[in-house]
């Protein structure tokens, strides 16, 4: 039987599915012209009901204000190879006319105390429904593969410790975040070589008919 949450989340599900196709389309277009894609891969999810309720309680959001006040019920994540790709992606997203950006949060130049780094965009996205257009908020997180590795590990530890990390783990995570930052810096320095190697590799695959 369809319940209240299924109905509430339906436009968010639709938005996530549509946006995954659209954002993956950007990568496909770069591949088509054999240029470096600033997007490595895209994921998306609708926040599980238990997490919505948890966050609403933590942030004092009344349940009848979720649509306006919880910005990441629909969440998209764009992973990039290099830090500079993040800027390129943000520029591409700013130029689009299928949604409007309502907020930008730069946790790259201003990392969070935990060590978290990512660029967040909150967008207002129109979903077409049988009852007309419905505008929903969605959050797009843009990060490098190294930032994503760190955030994924920290997120699972956060779950284990319910956000209250023992001091030694907190310090290790901060050190790991610095190591991820240095990894991004090193990769940026040899970016040209990496891209040349990747281009040569895909030409070889194409010649073998595996492209
Ligand atoms: P999920 O879906 O489990 O990832 P707040 O939640 O108060 O920190 P706010 O206002 O919702 O912040 O917006 P923010 O900080 O732009 O976005 C929150 C989301 O960013 C989180 O979602 C995470 O996905 C990610 N994030 C922010 N800080 C951290 C961090 O320190 N570590 C990790 N791993 N991720 C972080 P949720 O709500 O946690 O949900």
PDB file of C-alpha atoms and ligand atoms in Angstrom:
ATOM      1  CA  UNK A   1       0.000   0.000   0.000  1.00  0.00           C
ATOM      2  CA  UNK A   2       1.283   3.494  -0.829  1.00  0.00           C
ATOM      3  CA  UNK A   3       2.030   5.416   2.350  1.00  0.00           C
ATOM      4  CA  UNK A   4       2.520   9.086   3.105  1.00  0.00           C
ATOM      5  CA  UNK A   5       6.322   8.897   2.756  1.00  0.00           C
ATOM      6  CA  UNK A   6       6.149   7.195  -0.666  1.00  0.00           C
ATOM      7  CA  UNK A   7       3.953  10.044  -1.906  1.00  0.00           C
ATOM      8  CA  UNK A   8       6.159  12.725  -0.355  1.00  0.00           C
ATOM      9  CA  UNK A   9       9.370  11.221  -1.710  1.00  0.00           C
ATOM     10  CA  UNK A  10       8.099  10.443  -5.238  1.00  0.00           C
ATOM     11  CA  UNK A  11       9.106  13.806  -6.811  1.00  0.00           C
ATOM     12  CA  UNK A  12      12.517  13.579  -5.077  1.00  0.00           C
ATOM     13  CA  UNK A  13      13.045  10.100  -6.569  1.00  0.00           C
ATOM     14  CA  UNK A  14      12.094  11.385  -9.983  1.00  0.00           C
ATOM     15  CA  UNK A  15      14.457  14.364  -9.631  1.00  0.00           C
ATOM     16  CA  UNK A  16      17.385  12.128  -8.608  1.00  0.00           C
ATOM     17  CA  UNK A  17      16.806   9.790 -11.567  1.00  0.00           C
ATOM     18  CA  UNK A  18      16.515  12.689 -14.033  1.00  0.00           C
ATOM     19  CA  UNK A  19      19.555  14.515 -12.670  1.00  0.00           C
ATOM     20  CA  UNK A  20      21.708  11.366 -12.753  1.00  0.00           C
ATOM     21  CA  UNK A  21      20.953  11.020 -16.472  1.00  0.00           C
ATOM     22  CA  UNK A  22      21.588  14.725 -17.117  1.00  0.00           C
ATOM     23  CA  UNK A  23      24.878  14.886 -15.205  1.00  0.00           C
ATOM     24  CA  UNK A  24      26.134  11.618 -16.729  1.00  0.00           C
ATOM     25  CA  UNK A  25      25.249  13.181 -20.077  1.00  0.00           C
ATOM     26  CA  UNK A  26      27.908  15.848 -19.462  1.00  0.00           C
ATOM     27  CA  UNK A  27      30.560  13.126 -19.177  1.00  0.00           C
ATOM     28  CA  UNK A  28      29.262  11.423 -22.312  1.00  0.00           C
ATOM     29  CA  UNK A  29      29.528  14.678 -24.266  1.00  0.00           C
ATOM     30  CA  UNK A  30      33.179  15.178 -23.267  1.00  0.00           C
ATOM     31  CA  UNK A  31      33.934  11.576 -24.253  1.00  0.00           C
ATOM     32  CA  UNK A  32      32.264  12.123 -27.599  1.00  0.00           C
ATOM     33  CA  UNK A  33      34.714  14.914 -28.454  1.00  0.00           C
ATOM     34  CA  UNK A  34      37.608  12.931 -26.922  1.00  0.00           C
ATOM     35  CA  UNK A  35      38.319  15.657 -24.366  1.00  0.00           C
ATOM     36  CA  UNK A  36      39.168  15.197 -20.699  1.00  0.00           C
ATOM     37  CA  UNK A  37      35.895  14.904 -18.778  1.00  0.00           C
ATOM     38  CA  UNK A  38      35.787  16.992 -15.585  1.00  0.00           C
ATOM     39  CA  UNK A  39      33.279  14.403 -14.335  1.00  0.00           C
ATOM     40  CA  UNK A  40      34.593  10.961 -13.428  1.00  0.00           C
ATOM     41  CA  UNK A  41      31.307   9.503 -12.169  1.00  0.00           C
ATOM     42  CA  UNK A  42      27.958  10.500 -10.719  1.00  0.00           C
ATOM     43  CA  UNK A  43      25.873   8.945  -7.955  1.00  0.00           C
ATOM     44  CA  UNK A  44      22.531   9.902  -6.493  1.00  0.00           C
ATOM     45  CA  UNK A  45      20.219   8.921  -3.693  1.00  0.00           C
ATOM     46  CA  UNK A  46      17.047   9.896  -1.919  1.00  0.00           C
ATOM     47  CA  UNK A  47      17.657  10.331   1.798  1.00  0.00           C
ATOM     48  CA  UNK A  48      16.213   7.370   3.714  1.00  0.00           C
ATOM     49  CA  UNK A  49      13.201   8.229   5.890  1.00  0.00           C
ATOM     50  CA  UNK A  50      15.092   7.336   9.103  1.00  0.00           C
ATOM     51  CA  UNK A  51      17.866   9.841   8.173  1.00  0.00           C
ATOM     52  CA  UNK A  52      15.277  12.514   7.311  1.00  0.00           C
ATOM     53  CA  UNK A  53      13.657  12.095  10.723  1.00  0.00           C
ATOM     54  CA  UNK A  54      17.052  12.094  12.461  1.00  0.00           C
ATOM     55  CA  UNK A  55      18.227  15.271  10.739  1.00  0.00           C
ATOM     56  CA  UNK A  56      14.850  17.006  11.271  1.00  0.00           C
ATOM     57  CA  UNK A  57      15.143  16.330  14.986  1.00  0.00           C
ATOM     58  CA  UNK A  58      18.792  17.453  15.188  1.00  0.00           C
ATOM     59  CA  UNK A  59      18.149  20.680  13.254  1.00  0.00           C
ATOM     60  CA  UNK A  60      14.714  21.374  14.749  1.00  0.00           C
ATOM     61  CA  UNK A  61      12.932  21.235  11.408  1.00  0.00           C
ATOM     62  CA  UNK A  62       9.171  20.667  11.785  1.00  0.00           C
ATOM     63  CA  UNK A  63       8.002  17.832   9.519  1.00  0.00           C
ATOM     64  CA  UNK A  64       5.622  20.155   7.686  1.00  0.00           C
ATOM     65  CA  UNK A  65       8.617  22.374   6.750  1.00  0.00           C
ATOM     66  CA  UNK A  66      10.808  19.625   5.238  1.00  0.00           C
ATOM     67  CA  UNK A  67      10.251  20.755   1.635  1.00  0.00           C
ATOM     68  CA  UNK A  68      11.515  24.261   2.388  1.00  0.00           C
ATOM     69  CA  UNK A  69      14.146  23.539   5.021  1.00  0.00           C
ATOM     70  CA  UNK A  70      15.775  20.186   4.278  1.00  0.00           C
ATOM     71  CA  UNK A  71      17.924  20.781   1.247  1.00  0.00           C
ATOM     72  CA  UNK A  72      19.387  17.336   0.696  1.00  0.00           C
ATOM     73  CA  UNK A  73      16.416  14.964   0.550  1.00  0.00           C
ATOM     74  CA  UNK A  74      17.448  14.588  -3.086  1.00  0.00           C
ATOM     75  CA  UNK A  75      21.230  14.246  -3.234  1.00  0.00           C
ATOM     76  CA  UNK A  76      23.591  14.016  -6.188  1.00  0.00           C
ATOM     77  CA  UNK A  77      27.340  13.516  -6.022  1.00  0.00           C
ATOM     78  CA  UNK A  78      29.783  14.323  -8.788  1.00  0.00           C
ATOM     79  CA  UNK A  79      33.271  12.861  -8.517  1.00  0.00           C
ATOM     80  CA  UNK A  80      36.193  14.494 -10.331  1.00  0.00           C
ATOM     81  CA  UNK A  81      39.796  13.422 -10.917  1.00  0.00           C
ATOM     82  CA  UNK A  82      41.395  16.790 -10.204  1.00  0.00           C
ATOM     83  CA  UNK A  83      40.610  19.729  -7.898  1.00  0.00           C
ATOM     84  CA  UNK A  84      40.507  22.102 -10.896  1.00  0.00           C
ATOM     85  CA  UNK A  85      37.775  19.948 -12.474  1.00  0.00           C
ATOM     86  CA  UNK A  86      35.463  20.975  -9.618  1.00  0.00           C
ATOM     87  CA  UNK A  87      35.539  24.610 -10.789  1.00  0.00           C
ATOM     88  CA  UNK A  88      34.835  23.522 -14.352  1.00  0.00           C
ATOM     89  CA  UNK A  89      31.831  21.474 -13.198  1.00  0.00           C
ATOM     90  CA  UNK A  90      30.480  24.357 -11.090  1.00  0.00           C
ATOM     91  CA  UNK A  91      30.789  26.680 -14.121  1.00  0.00           C
ATOM     92  CA  UNK A  92      28.960  24.167 -16.326  1.00  0.00           C
ATOM     93  CA  UNK A  93      26.173  23.855 -13.768  1.00  0.00           C
ATOM     94  CA  UNK A  94      25.856  27.648 -13.364  1.00  0.00           C
ATOM     95  CA  UNK A  95      25.218  27.943 -17.120  1.00  0.00           C
ATOM     96  CA  UNK A  96      22.329  25.468 -17.207  1.00  0.00           C
ATOM     97  CA  UNK A  97      18.753  26.568 -17.485  1.00  0.00           C
ATOM     98  CA  UNK A  98      16.991  23.415 -16.309  1.00  0.00           C
ATOM     99  CA  UNK A  99      17.441  24.398 -12.644  1.00  0.00           C
ATOM    100  CA  UNK A 100      18.407  27.398 -10.546  1.00  0.00           C
ATOM    101  CA  UNK A 101      21.186  27.494  -7.975  1.00  0.00           C
ATOM    102  CA  UNK A 102      19.894  28.835  -4.671  1.00  0.00           C
ATOM    103  CA  UNK A 103      22.989  28.386  -2.517  1.00  0.00           C
ATOM    104  CA  UNK A 104      26.669  27.480  -2.831  1.00  0.00           C
ATOM    105  CA  UNK A 105      28.816  26.186   0.016  1.00  0.00           C
ATOM    106  CA  UNK A 106      32.546  25.988  -0.561  1.00  0.00           C
ATOM    107  CA  UNK A 107      34.009  23.479   1.874  1.00  0.00           C
ATOM    108  CA  UNK A 108      37.152  23.263  -0.256  1.00  0.00           C
ATOM    109  CA  UNK A 109      38.722  26.623   0.486  1.00  0.00           C
ATOM    110  CA  UNK A 110      37.025  26.464   3.892  1.00  0.00           C
ATOM    111  CA  UNK A 111      37.166  22.860   5.010  1.00  0.00           C
ATOM    112  CA  UNK A 112      34.985  21.700   7.889  1.00  0.00           C
ATOM    113  CA  UNK A 113      36.533  21.105  11.305  1.00  0.00           C
ATOM    114  CA  UNK A 114      36.204  17.336  10.737  1.00  0.00           C
ATOM    115  CA  UNK A 115      38.511  17.660   7.697  1.00  0.00           C
ATOM    116  CA  UNK A 116      35.580  17.354   5.246  1.00  0.00           C
ATOM    117  CA  UNK A 117      36.111  18.940   1.821  1.00  0.00           C
ATOM    118  CA  UNK A 118      33.581  19.245  -1.024  1.00  0.00           C
ATOM    119  CA  UNK A 119      31.753  21.917  -3.006  1.00  0.00           C
ATOM    120  CA  UNK A 120      27.999  21.973  -2.394  1.00  0.00           C
ATOM    121  CA  UNK A 121      25.342  23.473  -4.618  1.00  0.00           C
ATOM    122  CA  UNK A 122      21.715  23.640  -3.553  1.00  0.00           C
ATOM    123  CA  UNK A 123      19.437  23.787  -6.572  1.00  0.00           C
ATOM    124  CA  UNK A 124      15.743  24.323  -7.161  1.00  0.00           C
ATOM    125  CA  UNK A 125      14.680  21.725  -9.697  1.00  0.00           C
ATOM    126  CA  UNK A 126      11.281  21.606 -11.440  1.00  0.00           C
ATOM    127  CA  UNK A 127       9.756  18.129 -11.584  1.00  0.00           C
ATOM    128  CA  UNK A 128       6.881  17.583 -14.019  1.00  0.00           C
ATOM    129  CA  UNK A 129       4.039  15.687 -12.344  1.00  0.00           C
ATOM    130  CA  UNK A 130       0.503  14.756 -13.352  1.00  0.00           C
ATOM    131  CA  UNK A 131      -0.616  17.620 -11.112  1.00  0.00           C
ATOM    132  CA  UNK A 132       1.657  20.160 -12.749  1.00  0.00           C
ATOM    133  CA  UNK A 133       5.164  21.393 -11.996  1.00  0.00           C
ATOM    134  CA  UNK A 134       6.636  20.869  -8.533  1.00  0.00           C
ATOM    135  CA  UNK A 135       9.814  22.649  -7.522  1.00  0.00           C
ATOM    136  CA  UNK A 136      12.008  20.699  -5.163  1.00  0.00           C
ATOM    137  CA  UNK A 137      15.363  21.416  -3.533  1.00  0.00           C
ATOM    138  CA  UNK A 138      18.303  19.111  -4.266  1.00  0.00           C
ATOM    139  CA  UNK A 139      21.916  19.158  -3.120  1.00  0.00           C
ATOM    140  CA  UNK A 140      24.781  18.487  -5.523  1.00  0.00           C
ATOM    141  CA  UNK A 141      28.090  17.649  -3.856  1.00  0.00           C
ATOM    142  CA  UNK A 142      31.155  17.982  -6.077  1.00  0.00           C
ATOM    143  CA  UNK A 143      34.423  16.466  -4.905  1.00  0.00           C
ATOM    144  CA  UNK A 144      37.602  14.729  -6.036  1.00  0.00           C
ATOM    145  CA  UNK A 145      38.087  10.975  -5.775  1.00  0.00           C
ATOM    146  CA  UNK A 146      40.404  11.566  -2.796  1.00  0.00           C
ATOM    147  CA  UNK A 147      37.843  13.795  -1.021  1.00  0.00           C
ATOM    148  CA  UNK A 148      35.207  11.145  -1.698  1.00  0.00           C
ATOM    149  CA  UNK A 149      37.387   8.357  -0.284  1.00  0.00           C
ATOM    150  CA  UNK A 150      37.893  10.317   2.927  1.00  0.00           C
ATOM    151  CA  UNK A 151      34.222  11.349   3.244  1.00  0.00           C
ATOM    152  CA  UNK A 152      32.962   7.799   2.645  1.00  0.00           C
ATOM    153  CA  UNK A 153      35.226   6.321   5.333  1.00  0.00           C
ATOM    154  CA  UNK A 154      34.499   9.142   7.793  1.00  0.00           C
ATOM    155  CA  UNK A 155      30.761   8.798   7.171  1.00  0.00           C
ATOM    156  CA  UNK A 156      30.774   5.100   8.071  1.00  0.00           C
ATOM    157  CA  UNK A 157      32.871   5.743  11.196  1.00  0.00           C
ATOM    158  CA  UNK A 158      30.503   8.572  12.091  1.00  0.00           C
ATOM    159  CA  UNK A 159      27.660   6.096  11.927  1.00  0.00           C
ATOM    160  CA  UNK A 160      29.545   3.655  14.153  1.00  0.00           C
ATOM    161  CA  UNK A 161      30.367   6.284  16.798  1.00  0.00           C
ATOM    162  CA  UNK A 162      27.162   8.360  16.328  1.00  0.00           C
ATOM    163  CA  UNK A 163      29.318  11.410  15.642  1.00  0.00           C
ATOM    164  CA  UNK A 164      31.179  11.173  18.962  1.00  0.00           C
ATOM    165  CA  UNK A 165      34.627  10.069  17.852  1.00  0.00           C
ATOM    166  CA  UNK A 166      37.240   9.025  20.403  1.00  0.00           C
ATOM    167  CA  UNK A 167      40.004  11.691  20.366  1.00  0.00           C
ATOM    168  CA  UNK A 168      42.625   9.421  18.705  1.00  0.00           C
ATOM    169  CA  UNK A 169      40.264   8.561  15.836  1.00  0.00           C
ATOM    170  CA  UNK A 170      39.320  12.224  15.387  1.00  0.00           C
ATOM    171  CA  UNK A 171      43.001  13.163  15.113  1.00  0.00           C
ATOM    172  CA  UNK A 172      43.745  10.293  12.715  1.00  0.00           C
ATOM    173  CA  UNK A 173      40.821  11.341  10.520  1.00  0.00           C
ATOM    174  CA  UNK A 174      42.111  14.915  10.438  1.00  0.00           C
ATOM    175  CA  UNK A 175      45.545  13.599   9.438  1.00  0.00           C
ATOM    176  CA  UNK A 176      43.957  11.396   6.787  1.00  0.00           C
ATOM    177  CA  UNK A 177      42.137  14.476   5.451  1.00  0.00           C
ATOM    178  CA  UNK A 178      45.491  16.287   5.170  1.00  0.00           C
ATOM    179  CA  UNK A 179      46.956  13.276   3.354  1.00  0.00           C
ATOM    180  CA  UNK A 180      44.001  13.305   0.931  1.00  0.00           C
ATOM    181  CA  UNK A 181      44.614  17.035   0.382  1.00  0.00           C
ATOM    182  CA  UNK A 182      48.288  16.380  -0.406  1.00  0.00           C
ATOM    183  CA  UNK A 183      47.327  13.542  -2.750  1.00  0.00           C
ATOM    184  CA  UNK A 184      45.092  15.968  -4.678  1.00  0.00           C
ATOM    185  CA  UNK A 185      47.941  18.487  -4.811  1.00  0.00           C
ATOM    186  CA  UNK A 186      50.436  15.915  -6.124  1.00  0.00           C
ATOM    187  CA  UNK A 187      47.988  14.648  -8.753  1.00  0.00           C
ATOM    188  CA  UNK A 188      47.334  18.225  -9.893  1.00  0.00           C
ATOM    189  CA  UNK A 189      51.067  18.695 -10.428  1.00  0.00           C
ATOM    190  CA  UNK A 190      51.299  15.702 -12.788  1.00  0.00           C
ATOM    191  CA  UNK A 191      47.870  16.261 -14.291  1.00  0.00           C
ATOM    192  CA  UNK A 192      49.196  16.790 -17.808  1.00  0.00           C
ATOM    193  CA  UNK A 193      51.128  13.501 -17.810  1.00  0.00           C
ATOM    194  CA  UNK A 194      48.140  11.598 -16.391  1.00  0.00           C
ATOM    195  CA  UNK A 195      45.777  13.001 -19.014  1.00  0.00           C
ATOM    196  CA  UNK A 196      48.186  12.173 -21.844  1.00  0.00           C
ATOM    197  CA  UNK A 197      48.465   8.603 -20.587  1.00  0.00           C
ATOM    198  CA  UNK A 198      44.669   8.299 -20.277  1.00  0.00           C
ATOM    199  CA  UNK A 199      44.144   9.648 -23.798  1.00  0.00           C
ATOM    200  CA  UNK A 200      46.734   7.224 -25.210  1.00  0.00           C
ATOM    201  CA  UNK A 201      45.087   4.365 -23.310  1.00  0.00           C
ATOM    202  CA  UNK A 202      41.604   5.099 -24.661  1.00  0.00           C
ATOM    203  CA  UNK A 203      42.973   5.441 -28.228  1.00  0.00           C
ATOM    204  CA  UNK A 204      44.541   1.984 -27.831  1.00  0.00           C
ATOM    205  CA  UNK A 205      41.285   0.502 -26.484  1.00  0.00           C
ATOM    206  CA  UNK A 206      39.377   2.025 -29.398  1.00  0.00           C
ATOM    207  CA  UNK A 207      41.830   0.590 -31.921  1.00  0.00           C
ATOM    208  CA  UNK A 208      41.262  -2.834 -30.311  1.00  0.00           C
ATOM    209  CA  UNK A 209      37.491  -2.257 -30.596  1.00  0.00           C
ATOM    210  CA  UNK A 210      36.998  -2.116 -26.822  1.00  0.00           C
ATOM    211  CA  UNK A 211      36.230   1.606 -26.562  1.00  0.00           C
TER     212      UNK A 211
HETATM  213  P1  LIG B   1      24.046  11.874   4.310  1.00  0.00           P
HETATM  214  O1  LIG B   1      22.967  11.782   3.319  1.00  0.00           O
HETATM  215  O2  LIG B   1      24.053  10.713   5.243  1.00  0.00           O
HETATM  216  O3  LIG B   1      25.376  12.166   3.705  1.00  0.00           O
HETATM  217  P2  LIG B   1      24.866  19.707   8.463  1.00  0.00           P
HETATM  218  O4  LIG B   1      24.099  18.445   8.124  1.00  0.00           O
HETATM  219  O5  LIG B   1      24.271  20.521   9.553  1.00  0.00           O
HETATM  220  O6  LIG B   1      26.350  19.462   8.617  1.00  0.00           O
HETATM  221  P3  LIG B   1      23.704  21.061   6.176  1.00  0.00           P
HETATM  222  O7  LIG B   1      23.221  22.426   6.524  1.00  0.00           O
HETATM  223  O8  LIG B   1      22.672  20.006   5.958  1.00  0.00           O
HETATM  224  O9  LIG B   1      24.826  20.657   7.208  1.00  0.00           O
HETATM  225  O10 LIG B   1      24.481  21.213   4.844  1.00  0.00           O
HETATM  226  P4  LIG B   1      25.886  20.734   4.348  1.00  0.00           P
HETATM  227  O11 LIG B   1      26.925  20.740   5.408  1.00  0.00           O
HETATM  228  O12 LIG B   1      26.154  21.527   3.122  1.00  0.00           O
HETATM  229  O13 LIG B   1      25.578  19.261   3.866  1.00  0.00           O
HETATM  230  C1  LIG B   1      25.457  18.194   4.687  1.00  0.00           C
HETATM  231  C2  LIG B   1      25.956  16.975   3.915  1.00  0.00           C
HETATM  232  O14 LIG B   1      27.318  17.189   3.545  1.00  0.00           O
HETATM  233  C3  LIG B   1      25.978  15.750   4.793  1.00  0.00           C
HETATM  234  O15 LIG B   1      24.754  15.106   4.690  1.00  0.00           O
HETATM  235  C4  LIG B   1      27.108  14.942   4.199  1.00  0.00           C
HETATM  236  O16 LIG B   1      26.705  14.284   3.023  1.00  0.00           O
HETATM  237  C5  LIG B   1      28.087  16.026   3.829  1.00  0.00           C
HETATM  238  N1  LIG B   1      28.951  16.358   4.959  1.00  0.00           N
HETATM  239  C6  LIG B   1      29.001  17.530   5.615  1.00  0.00           C
HETATM  240  N2  LIG B   1      29.930  17.490   6.584  1.00  0.00           N
HETATM  241  C7  LIG B   1      30.491  16.257   6.549  1.00  0.00           C
HETATM  242  C8  LIG B   1      31.534  15.621   7.291  1.00  0.00           C
HETATM  243  O17 LIG B   1      32.140  16.169   8.215  1.00  0.00           O
HETATM  244  N3  LIG B   1      31.817  14.329   6.938  1.00  0.00           N
HETATM  245  C9  LIG B   1      31.186  13.678   5.922  1.00  0.00           C
HETATM  246  N4  LIG B   1      31.550  12.420   5.659  1.00  0.00           N
HETATM  247  N5  LIG B   1      30.194  14.264   5.209  1.00  0.00           N
HETATM  248  C10 LIG B   1      29.855  15.529   5.513  1.00  0.00           C
HETATM  249  P5  LIG B   1      24.146  14.283   5.902  1.00  0.00           P
HETATM  250  O18 LIG B   1      22.950  14.992   6.401  1.00  0.00           O
HETATM  251  O19 LIG B   1      25.210  13.923   6.861  1.00  0.00           O
HETATM  252  O20 LIG B   1      23.542  13.059   5.210  1.00  0.00           O
END
